[in-house]
Amino acid sequence: MIQEVSAQELDAQAFIAEKVEEIRAAVGEGRAINALSGGVDSSTVTMLGHRALGGRLRTVYVENGLMRAGEAQRVVALFGELGVAVEVVEAREEFFAALHGIADPEEKREAVTQTFYKRVFGRLVRESGAKHLLQGTILTDVDETVAGIKRQHNVFEQLGIDPQEAFGYRILEPLVSLRKDGVRKIGRALGLPAELFERIPFPGPALAARVIGEATPERIETVRRATVVVERLLAGSGAFQYLAILHEDRVTGMRDGKRQFGGQIEVRCWDSVDARTATPTRLPFELLERLGREITAEVPGIVSVTYNLASKPPSTIEAV
Amino acid sequence: MIQEVSAQELDAQAFIAEKVEEIRAAVGEGRAINALSGGVDSSTVTMLGHRALGGRLRTVYVENGLMRAGEAQRVVALFGELGVAVEVVEAREEFFAALHGIADPEEKREAVTQTFYKRVFGRLVRESGAKHLLQGTILTDVDETVAGIKRQHNVFEQLGIDPQEAFGYRILEPLVSLRKDGVRKIGRALGLPAELFERIPFPGPALAARVIGEATPERIETVRRATVVVERLLAGSGAFQYLAILHEDRVTGMRDGKRQFGGQIEVRCWDSVDARTATPTRLPFELLERLGREITAEVPGIVSVTYNLASKPPSTIEAV
């Protein structure tokens, strides 16, 4: 049973000092490794690990080809300014090979997870010689695993590391007593910039979850471009989350006076407190029109744009 | 070359008297037949034919299973009040058999057209013994055929009537010198109720054009129910046209706390003068929310609702 530490009772400096000590004590003179996605949890754990271990922590950013435009550069630059070297590991081909021919949402999720843990990160862990893995697990992840919302994972099994071989490996989860708001407090105290906390939630399978049907490199590029427009136009909306979804359905369009079947982008923009229930943001119609105009103008192959009108429930935040 | 008669210069009573005489002269003591869809053109030609021939005109409404809810009853009741008997011909099975397994929009259109002309109406023409067919062709139809937008049709070929056999058949097109506004003027003068002219445009392949993918009886019933909600909520919008489209894509929803893959309805509502260009109607957000709420509540299997944001071009009024 993990003892929850609420954001209110959390003394950030004392917490950081305590965790830095724990990490140092655990790793000793050895080395540790962690994967940084650029999200709040993995960014915070990277800063904690860096403070504890300095150059003995190897931080990798896995380029899976499914992230938002310019994401690798953004993460490297942001951590570079904080004095943390981030190693970008190129793995696009492996991810797209794993996603090839898969249309089912759950299978896509599984392909991304498996490729990350079993293939790419598992290989990095073994090759690095590091026996300690830092992970940004938070208490909500544990709750959801217990509740069956997320599947129970044996981390070593996920990494494709044999339980026998796993003897000697150790997972460190310094944030596991915190909720999201506690993590934000620690991240700020560790010097992470405000920009990082203001980013909207982004799903684990990244843009693979933003295409209905197969996640090919071309389709991911299409939804990536649409995401650029949506994030540009809705950054000031104050919404809880906003996203672009590439549909698989083809609809009729017209270009240069001729019929052309093309793609459709659905925009969702949500008002929500905790993502458990959500309603579409009441955007001004002028902004809705700009979304329609700029997405069809800037994203090749897209002839139609829609805006989500359904609440959660019966809808969900993401489409797949 | 057909001489156009503009709505302004059109003397409705004189036009009606002239066409009634022409129809009578052509049909003589024989019989005529026409298909009534309930649209403005076929309704007007029905009234003209009825005035000319009374009971010697057989007017059929083909129940193809693809029309809006209650359409057959509405048409029969409306013409019943005008003293015109309309015969409803049951043909749902034939249309759905022709549409079975077809997802391509053009092939669906073709299946509906062929089933109507070659099978159902062609059979009725032959069985009726009528040698005269009344058709609601207007000048815009002729223009579009010449321009290649609609295909050139030999009507007898469409009906599956051999050119040799066709000797003696005659097509009467009393509205062919008019545009839509002229037809409305004649229709009103013939006593057709205002309600009929206020109806929004509806495509030839009917609800088969309102589903992306295969038009099965179940999918048509889904989009029919969504159309009821959309027409109820948008009747007062003053828009040029509004429609519900059933997507083929499946999206994640939640019912009773459980994940459920379900369908999506896209609502389009257009401001337009002549359908050549069009923009989404700036509906109040409260109305958009009602669309989302009432469609997900009233249409089984639907967990998501969107509103079109793209203009024509690059979009088109209908989706397929």
XYZ file of C-alpha atoms in Angstrom:
640
model
C 0.000 0.000 0.000
C 1.501 3.298 -1.144
C 1.090 6.299 1.167
C -0.329 9.173 -0.871
C 1.312 12.586 -0.447
C -1.154 15.318 -1.400
C 0.002 18.420 -3.259
C -1.061 20.600 -0.319
C 0.981 18.772 2.303
C 3.913 18.338 -0.098
C 7.118 20.188 0.903
C 8.806 20.311 -2.500
C 12.379 20.949 -1.356
C 12.235 18.297 1.366
C 10.694 15.806 -1.090
C 13.397 16.472 -3.684
C 16.205 16.128 -1.116
C 14.735 12.857 0.118
C 14.304 11.357 -3.370
C 17.756 12.482 -4.493
C 19.189 10.650 -1.492
C 17.136 7.535 -2.207
C 18.243 7.451 -5.844
C 21.879 7.945 -4.887
C 21.670 5.255 -2.250
C 20.057 2.818 -4.684
C 22.351 3.406 -7.648
C 25.528 3.741 -5.639
C 28.469 3.972 -8.023
C 26.446 2.385 -10.851
C 24.576 3.896 -13.725
C 20.875 4.502 -14.425
C 18.825 5.016 -17.546
C 15.460 6.606 -18.243
C 13.213 7.322 -21.201
C 12.024 10.901 -21.563
C 8.859 11.542 -23.576
C 8.688 15.257 -22.875
C 5.569 14.924 -20.717
C 5.353 16.223 -17.163
C 6.021 12.920 -15.369
C 9.048 11.809 -17.368
C 10.452 15.352 -17.415
C 10.217 15.612 -13.639
C 11.808 12.227 -13.059
C 14.601 13.176 -15.465
C 15.379 16.295 -13.434
C 15.321 14.346 -10.157
C 17.619 11.680 -11.596
C 19.932 14.283 -13.062
C 20.217 16.057 -9.729
C 20.991 12.750 -8.028
C 23.329 11.187 -10.568
C 24.503 13.846 -13.047
C 26.298 12.188 -15.954
C 25.680 8.694 -14.577
C 22.052 8.983 -15.696
C 21.538 8.270 -19.389
C 18.361 9.954 -20.631
C 16.995 8.848 -23.993
C 14.251 10.309 -26.143
C 12.907 7.602 -28.456
C 12.007 9.055 -31.863
C 9.063 6.821 -32.760
C 7.818 8.926 -35.683
C 4.484 9.426 -33.910
C 5.139 12.641 -32.011
C 4.086 16.188 -32.788
C 6.020 18.324 -35.254
C 9.451 19.366 -33.927
C 9.046 17.438 -30.677
C 12.527 15.862 -30.488
C 14.231 19.212 -31.107
C 11.978 20.891 -28.558
C 12.779 18.347 -25.833
C 16.523 18.375 -26.542
C 16.622 22.193 -26.499
C 14.526 22.501 -23.355
C 16.669 20.060 -21.368
C 19.859 21.420 -22.913
C 19.069 24.760 -21.302
C 18.743 22.950 -17.969
C 22.109 21.283 -18.464
C 20.685 17.831 -19.173
C 21.966 15.971 -22.238
C 19.188 14.026 -23.973
C 20.112 11.322 -26.442
C 17.704 10.974 -29.373
C 17.325 7.345 -30.441
C 16.043 6.916 -33.995
C 13.377 4.178 -34.109
C 10.827 5.323 -36.673
C 11.207 2.303 -38.929
C 10.682 -0.132 -36.083
C 7.491 1.571 -34.943
C 5.976 1.863 -38.417
C 6.900 -1.746 -39.173
C 5.052 -2.799 -36.000
C 2.017 -0.667 -36.944
C 1.881 -1.938 -40.517
C -1.523 -3.334 -41.471
C -3.100 -2.722 -38.053
C -6.389 -0.809 -37.922
C -7.783 -1.931 -34.561
C -7.262 0.750 -31.870
C -6.264 -1.680 -29.115
C -3.846 -3.503 -31.392
C -2.267 -0.192 -32.400
C -1.798 0.741 -28.746
C -0.290 -2.657 -28.055
C 2.068 -2.392 -31.058
C 3.375 0.983 -29.863
C 3.799 -0.225 -26.261
C 5.476 -3.478 -27.245
C 7.820 -1.822 -29.707
C 8.805 0.722 -27.121
C 9.442 -1.662 -24.224
C 10.388 -4.998 -25.740
C 12.314 -3.782 -28.722
C 13.685 -0.295 -28.437
C 13.963 0.562 -24.736
C 14.633 -3.036 -23.698
C 17.570 -3.128 -26.106
C 18.866 0.198 -24.809
C 18.653 -0.988 -21.211
C 20.597 -4.163 -21.959
C 23.195 -2.374 -24.061
C 23.673 0.448 -21.570
C 24.824 -1.797 -18.761
C 22.676 0.310 -16.428
C 21.013 -1.764 -13.760
C 18.667 0.966 -12.553
C 15.697 2.268 -14.523
C 14.056 5.508 -13.498
C 10.333 5.622 -14.246
C 7.803 8.440 -13.898
C 5.022 6.221 -12.500
C 2.544 8.238 -10.413
C -0.116 7.111 -7.971
C -2.906 7.485 -10.526
C -1.130 4.940 -12.774
C -1.065 2.494 -9.887
C -4.758 3.089 -9.094
C -5.719 2.532 -12.716
C -3.729 -0.661 -12.884
C -5.428 -1.944 -9.730
C -8.830 -0.939 -11.111
C -8.096 -2.806 -14.353
C -8.251 0.331 -16.518
C -4.604 -0.100 -17.356
C -3.270 -3.628 -17.537
C -1.054 -4.995 -14.825
C 2.467 -4.938 -16.134
C 5.534 -6.688 -14.980
C 8.085 -4.122 -16.088
C 10.805 -6.683 -16.758
C 8.461 -8.760 -18.846
C 7.569 -5.605 -20.754
C 11.232 -4.990 -21.377
C 11.732 -8.529 -22.624
C 14.182 -9.125 -19.816
C 14.150 -12.631 -18.409
C 13.216 -12.806 -14.675
C 16.446 -14.739 -14.029
C 18.457 -12.162 -15.896
C 16.413 -9.454 -14.182
C 18.110 -10.278 -10.916
C 20.127 -7.187 -10.201
C 17.945 -4.830 -12.254
C 15.968 -2.354 -10.208
C 13.108 -0.023 -11.089
C 13.066 3.323 -9.269
C 9.759 5.180 -9.162
C 10.391 8.323 -7.091
C 7.025 9.962 -7.982
C 4.805 7.028 -7.056
C 3.327 8.687 -3.952
C 2.174 11.761 -5.898
C -0.794 12.793 -8.023
C -0.430 14.988 -11.118
C -0.655 18.253 -9.162
C 2.088 17.094 -6.802
C 4.310 16.192 -9.754
C 3.768 19.649 -11.235
C 4.839 21.213 -7.933
C 8.040 19.120 -7.844
C 8.743 19.788 -11.534
C 8.491 23.538 -10.984
C 10.763 23.349 -7.949
C 13.305 21.481 -10.090
C 13.362 24.365 -12.577
C 11.222 22.961 -15.371
C 9.780 25.852 -17.420
C 6.101 26.862 -17.197
C 5.630 26.041 -20.887
C 5.998 22.347 -20.078
C 3.150 22.371 -17.557
C 0.840 24.289 -19.831
C 0.936 21.677 -22.559
C -2.282 19.821 -23.101
C -2.490 16.079 -22.401
C -1.145 13.853 -25.153
C -1.920 10.132 -25.423
C 0.621 7.338 -24.918
C 0.375 5.961 -28.465
C 0.802 9.588 -29.603
C -0.445 10.396 -33.117
C -1.155 6.693 -33.754
C -4.198 7.303 -31.546
C -5.154 10.289 -33.703
C -5.749 8.376 -36.914
C -8.722 6.099 -37.388
C -7.415 3.025 -39.184
C -3.819 2.214 -40.074
C -1.035 4.502 -38.829
C 1.152 4.741 -41.917
C 3.971 7.328 -42.144
C 1.863 9.313 -44.659
C -1.280 9.298 -42.530
C 0.693 10.251 -39.406
C 2.247 13.145 -41.342
C -1.235 14.307 -42.361
C -2.559 14.350 -38.800
C 0.702 15.913 -37.594
C 0.188 18.841 -39.954
C -3.439 19.197 -38.885
C -2.296 19.127 -35.251
C 0.032 22.068 -35.945
C -2.936 24.133 -37.181
C -5.228 23.059 -34.341
C -2.642 23.798 -31.643
C -1.818 27.158 -33.248
C -5.453 28.262 -33.412
C -6.634 26.822 -30.092
C -3.612 27.581 -27.881
C -5.441 30.636 -26.525
C -8.801 28.925 -26.087
C -8.282 28.072 -22.434
C -9.595 24.596 -23.189
C -8.631 21.488 -21.223
C -7.549 19.676 -24.374
C -7.764 19.994 -28.156
C -6.850 17.576 -30.883
C -7.068 16.713 -34.558
C -8.218 13.275 -35.735
C -7.709 11.906 -39.239
C -10.706 9.872 -40.330
C -10.476 6.814 -42.519
C -13.688 7.688 -44.383
C -13.196 9.389 -47.727
C -15.556 12.209 -48.671
C -16.204 14.160 -51.843
C -14.387 17.430 -52.353
C -13.721 19.846 -55.184
C -10.336 21.183 -56.283
C -9.952 23.380 -59.353
C -13.553 22.690 -60.337
C -13.094 18.914 -60.307
C -14.401 16.278 -57.950
C -11.724 14.866 -55.699
C -12.173 12.300 -52.980
C -10.242 13.393 -49.971
C -9.767 13.037 -46.264
C -11.555 14.519 -43.290
C -10.061 15.987 -40.124
C -12.204 16.068 -36.992
C -11.324 18.705 -34.405
C -12.175 18.087 -30.768
C -11.781 20.774 -28.139
C -12.807 19.909 -24.589
C -13.831 21.718 -21.438
C -13.131 19.453 -18.491
C -11.827 19.451 -14.947
C -10.465 15.909 -14.685
C -11.200 14.244 -18.072
C -13.829 12.021 -16.466
C -16.602 14.089 -17.995
C -16.121 16.698 -20.697
C -18.095 18.989 -22.988
C -17.151 20.586 -26.321
C -15.692 24.077 -25.836
C -18.024 26.845 -27.047
C -15.552 28.278 -29.539
C -16.553 31.464 -31.386
C -17.896 30.592 -34.845
C -15.250 32.762 -36.458
C -12.586 30.504 -34.933
C -14.428 27.373 -36.092
C -14.441 28.813 -39.616
C -10.704 29.497 -39.426
C -10.136 25.867 -38.436
C -12.081 24.728 -41.499
C -10.297 27.176 -43.798
C -6.739 26.743 -42.571
C -6.793 22.956 -42.237
C -8.150 22.457 -45.759
C -5.619 25.002 -47.069
C -2.543 23.715 -45.232
C -2.979 19.956 -44.986
C -2.556 18.106 -48.307
C -5.393 15.753 -49.228
C -7.890 17.141 -46.698
C -11.167 18.437 -48.163
C -13.385 18.355 -45.080
C -13.150 19.452 -41.442
C -15.613 18.857 -38.617
C -15.976 19.890 -34.988
C -17.045 17.476 -32.277
C -20.444 18.226 -30.677
C -20.837 15.214 -28.374
C -20.058 15.259 -24.658
C -18.238 12.609 -22.635
C -20.131 10.401 -21.959
C -21.352 8.982 -24.335
C -18.296 10.120 -26.309
C -14.715 9.868 -25.057
C -11.922 12.469 -25.229
C -9.924 10.612 -27.860
C -11.623 8.933 -30.837
C -9.729 5.633 -30.808
C -32.335 24.239 -78.660
C -34.900 24.791 -75.923
C -36.260 28.323 -75.475
C -35.909 29.281 -71.805
C -38.900 30.888 -70.100
C -37.735 32.959 -67.144
C -39.771 33.073 -63.938
C -40.311 36.813 -64.382
C -41.796 36.598 -67.859
C -43.761 33.474 -66.973
C -47.574 33.848 -67.006
C -48.496 30.910 -64.816
C -52.134 30.519 -65.848
C -51.350 30.799 -69.554
C -48.455 28.329 -69.195
C -50.658 25.817 -67.384
C -53.451 26.115 -69.973
C -50.964 25.620 -72.794
C -49.289 22.572 -71.219
C -52.624 20.987 -70.291
C -53.654 21.286 -73.938
C -50.358 19.839 -75.140
C -50.619 16.865 -72.805
C -54.215 16.196 -73.804
C -53.347 16.452 -77.499
C -50.420 14.071 -77.086
C -52.153 11.420 -74.987
C -55.504 11.599 -76.777
C -57.747 8.840 -75.431
C -54.753 6.870 -74.117
C -53.184 6.664 -70.685
C -50.085 8.162 -69.137
C -47.935 7.262 -66.156
C -45.536 9.209 -63.969
C -43.322 8.621 -60.956
C -43.766 11.048 -58.069
C -40.897 11.445 -55.622
C -42.496 14.229 -53.606
C -39.993 16.818 -54.799
C -41.028 20.093 -56.441
C -40.494 19.027 -60.069
C -42.302 15.689 -59.931
C -45.076 17.171 -57.766
C -45.676 19.978 -60.256
C -45.712 17.648 -63.249
C -48.134 15.379 -61.377
C -50.554 18.286 -60.888
C -50.255 19.337 -64.540
C -50.853 15.778 -65.718
C -53.761 15.336 -63.339
C -55.383 18.529 -64.577
C -54.950 17.362 -68.172
C -55.869 13.688 -67.822
C -57.593 13.120 -64.476
C -57.910 9.386 -63.834
C -56.104 8.486 -67.052
C -52.834 9.471 -65.397
C -51.392 6.799 -63.145
C -49.104 8.350 -60.538
C -46.806 6.026 -58.622
C -44.629 6.637 -55.594
C -41.849 4.047 -55.505
C -41.068 3.005 -51.924
C -37.336 2.351 -52.248
C -36.611 2.190 -48.515
C -34.224 5.133 -48.844
C -36.542 8.051 -48.162
C -36.998 10.119 -45.033
C -39.200 8.896 -42.186
C -42.923 8.903 -43.054
C -42.310 10.104 -46.606
C -44.726 7.784 -48.442
C -47.577 8.632 -46.057
C -46.791 12.330 -46.343
C -46.902 12.293 -50.147
C -50.076 10.207 -50.305
C -51.824 12.477 -47.783
C -50.687 15.683 -49.441
C -51.895 14.644 -52.909
C -54.994 13.021 -51.470
C -56.054 16.454 -50.223
C -55.584 17.749 -53.768
C -57.750 14.960 -55.164
C -54.874 13.035 -56.710
C -54.603 9.303 -55.998
C -51.013 8.176 -55.556
C -50.189 4.501 -55.769
C -47.369 3.365 -53.467
C -45.276 0.640 -55.065
C -43.306 -1.457 -52.583
C -39.753 -2.025 -53.867
C -37.533 -1.943 -50.773
C -36.155 -5.434 -51.241
C -35.147 -4.751 -54.825
C -33.264 -1.580 -53.923
C -31.443 -3.080 -50.953
C -30.539 -6.155 -53.004
C -29.028 -3.850 -55.645
C -27.111 -1.896 -52.984
C -25.788 -5.001 -51.240
C -22.014 -4.981 -50.852
C -21.513 -1.647 -52.624
C -19.447 1.027 -50.839
C -18.339 3.208 -53.763
C -20.462 6.390 -53.983
C -20.787 6.348 -57.776
C -21.706 2.685 -57.814
C -24.351 3.310 -55.155
C -25.838 6.112 -57.237
C -25.822 3.872 -60.277
C -27.465 1.004 -58.377
C -30.313 3.266 -57.215
C -30.814 4.771 -60.683
C -30.695 1.426 -62.474
C -33.028 -0.240 -60.009
C -35.473 2.598 -60.332
C -35.546 2.828 -64.136
C -34.641 -0.591 -65.472
C -36.326 -2.697 -62.862
C -39.114 -1.008 -60.979
C -40.402 1.866 -63.074
C -39.616 0.121 -66.396
C -41.728 -2.830 -65.275
C -44.559 -0.530 -64.195
C -44.499 1.278 -67.537
C -44.693 -1.975 -69.487
C -47.385 -3.446 -67.254
C -49.472 -0.291 -67.235
C -50.046 -0.230 -70.971
C -49.491 3.541 -70.824
C -47.589 4.817 -73.842
C -46.957 8.270 -72.425
C -44.538 9.023 -69.607
C -44.672 12.356 -67.850
C -41.314 13.522 -66.563
C -40.395 16.556 -64.478
C -37.223 17.370 -66.441
C -36.295 21.063 -66.117
C -33.898 23.191 -68.152
C -31.136 22.895 -65.549
C -31.196 19.089 -65.980
C -30.722 19.547 -69.734
C -27.870 22.025 -69.208
C -26.120 19.669 -66.820
C -26.468 16.769 -69.234
C -24.980 18.877 -72.039
C -22.170 20.022 -69.735
C -21.411 16.416 -68.815
C -22.222 16.888 -65.122
C -25.108 14.482 -65.476
C -24.698 11.667 -67.959
C -26.565 11.716 -71.231
C -29.456 9.342 -70.886
C -31.609 7.750 -73.457
C -34.751 7.418 -71.383
C -35.925 4.251 -73.116
C -32.588 2.621 -72.590
C -32.827 3.620 -68.941
C -36.215 1.982 -68.761
C -34.898 -1.191 -70.325
C -37.291 -0.722 -73.216
C -35.967 -1.863 -76.554
C -35.723 0.949 -79.160
C -37.817 -1.168 -81.544
C -40.385 -1.777 -78.860
C -40.102 1.892 -77.870
C -41.834 2.861 -81.072
C -45.087 4.313 -79.894
C -43.817 5.308 -76.396
C -43.529 9.010 -75.849
C -41.867 11.077 -73.125
C -43.631 14.304 -72.156
C -41.532 16.955 -70.406
C -43.835 19.924 -69.885
C -41.444 21.795 -67.540
C -38.377 21.611 -69.761
C -38.353 25.332 -70.609
C -38.316 26.366 -66.912
C -35.766 26.828 -64.162
C -36.484 25.910 -60.534
C -38.041 29.288 -59.702
C -40.397 28.983 -62.668
C -41.420 25.499 -61.570
C -42.182 26.805 -58.069
C -44.419 29.498 -59.577
C -46.326 26.913 -61.640
C -46.560 24.537 -58.695
C -48.059 27.233 -56.505
C -50.545 28.196 -59.206
C -51.584 24.533 -59.406
C -52.454 24.556 -55.710
C -49.448 22.763 -54.248
C -49.053 23.747 -50.578
C -46.301 26.113 -49.392
C -44.836 23.332 -47.224
C -43.685 21.511 -50.354
C -41.667 24.465 -51.622
C -40.055 25.080 -48.290
C -38.500 21.641 -48.113
C -34.754 21.576 -48.404
C -33.081 19.880 -51.395
C -32.793 16.100 -51.154
C -30.443 14.037 -53.311
C -31.552 11.585 -55.997
C -30.091 8.493 -54.328
C -31.833 9.712 -51.160
C -30.459 8.379 -47.861
C -28.097 6.047 -49.760
C -26.077 9.227 -50.380
C -26.158 10.001 -46.657
C -24.207 6.953 -45.520
C -20.496 6.555 -46.145
C -19.998 2.942 -47.170
C -22.649 0.296 -47.719
C -26.314 1.285 -47.598
C -27.792 -1.594 -45.614
C -31.355 -1.412 -44.230
C -29.902 -1.000 -40.714
C -27.512 1.803 -41.665
C -30.234 3.605 -43.641
C -32.513 3.355 -40.598
C -29.761 4.902 -38.441
C -29.258 7.883 -40.723
C -33.046 8.210 -41.150
C -33.426 8.612 -37.384
C -30.580 11.124 -37.264
C -32.223 13.024 -40.136
C -35.426 13.309 -38.092
C -33.491 15.016 -35.276
C -31.508 17.282 -37.620
C -34.610 18.390 -39.525
C -36.532 18.982 -36.278
C -33.767 21.128 -34.759
C -32.696 22.999 -37.906
C -36.099 23.615 -39.535
C -36.079 27.157 -38.149
C -32.441 27.891 -38.998
C -33.194 29.596 -42.294
C -30.363 27.570 -43.835
C -30.203 26.590 -47.507
C -29.798 22.923 -46.640
C -29.084 20.681 -43.674
C -28.334 17.018 -43.500
C -27.101 14.114 -41.384
C -24.382 11.764 -42.625
C -23.590 8.376 -41.115
C -19.851 7.720 -41.150
C -18.319 4.314 -41.654
C -15.522 4.995 -39.153
C -16.104 3.582 -35.691
C -15.091 5.671 -32.691
C -14.775 4.990 -28.982
C -17.693 5.829 -26.762
C -18.851 5.094 -23.217
C -22.206 3.691 -22.157
C -22.941 2.794 -18.553
C -19.290 3.282 -17.647
C -18.063 0.825 -20.274
C -16.175 1.383 -23.493
C -18.332 0.890 -26.556
C -17.301 1.362 -30.148
C -20.031 3.191 -31.936
C -20.973 5.244 -34.939
C -20.598 8.907 -35.745
C -23.128 11.258 -37.312
C -21.834 14.338 -39.120
C -24.246 17.267 -39.380
C -23.881 19.704 -42.261
C -25.890 22.915 -42.431
C -25.248 25.212 -45.379
C -25.706 28.854 -46.251
C -25.868 29.174 -50.023
C -27.667 30.971 -52.811
C -27.369 28.430 -55.611
C -25.373 25.483 -54.157
C -22.362 26.348 -56.312
C -20.552 27.787 -53.317
C -21.629 27.321 -49.716
C -20.477 28.034 -46.176
C -21.396 26.357 -42.875
C -24.287 28.133 -41.154
C -23.223 30.004 -38.006
C -25.566 28.133 -35.706
C -25.739 29.230 -32.056
C -23.550 26.995 -29.914
C -26.528 26.072 -27.771
C -28.168 24.566 -30.875
C -24.974 22.714 -31.798
C -24.945 21.228 -28.295
C -28.567 20.145 -28.657
C -27.670 18.367 -31.897
C -24.902 16.488 -30.103
C -27.109 15.644 -27.144
C -30.291 14.644 -28.943
C -28.660 12.612 -31.720
C -26.602 10.545 -29.273
C -29.703 10.108 -27.084
C -32.188 9.219 -29.832
C -30.204 7.305 -32.447
C -29.174 3.783 -31.376
C -25.485 2.994 -31.779
C -24.352 6.608 -32.204
C -21.762 7.833 -29.683
C -20.318 10.817 -31.559
C -21.678 13.811 -33.475
C -19.750 16.410 -35.471
C -20.555 19.623 -37.320
C -19.041 20.449 -40.698
C -16.669 23.460 -40.718
C -15.434 23.361 -44.329
C -16.819 25.533 -47.112
C -17.640 24.493 -50.677
C -15.127 24.452 -52.321
C -13.002 22.543 -51.319
C -15.833 20.568 -49.687
C -19.109 19.699 -51.413
C -22.668 19.921 -50.056
C -23.142 16.160 -49.772
C -20.369 13.919 -48.451
C -20.604 11.124 -51.032
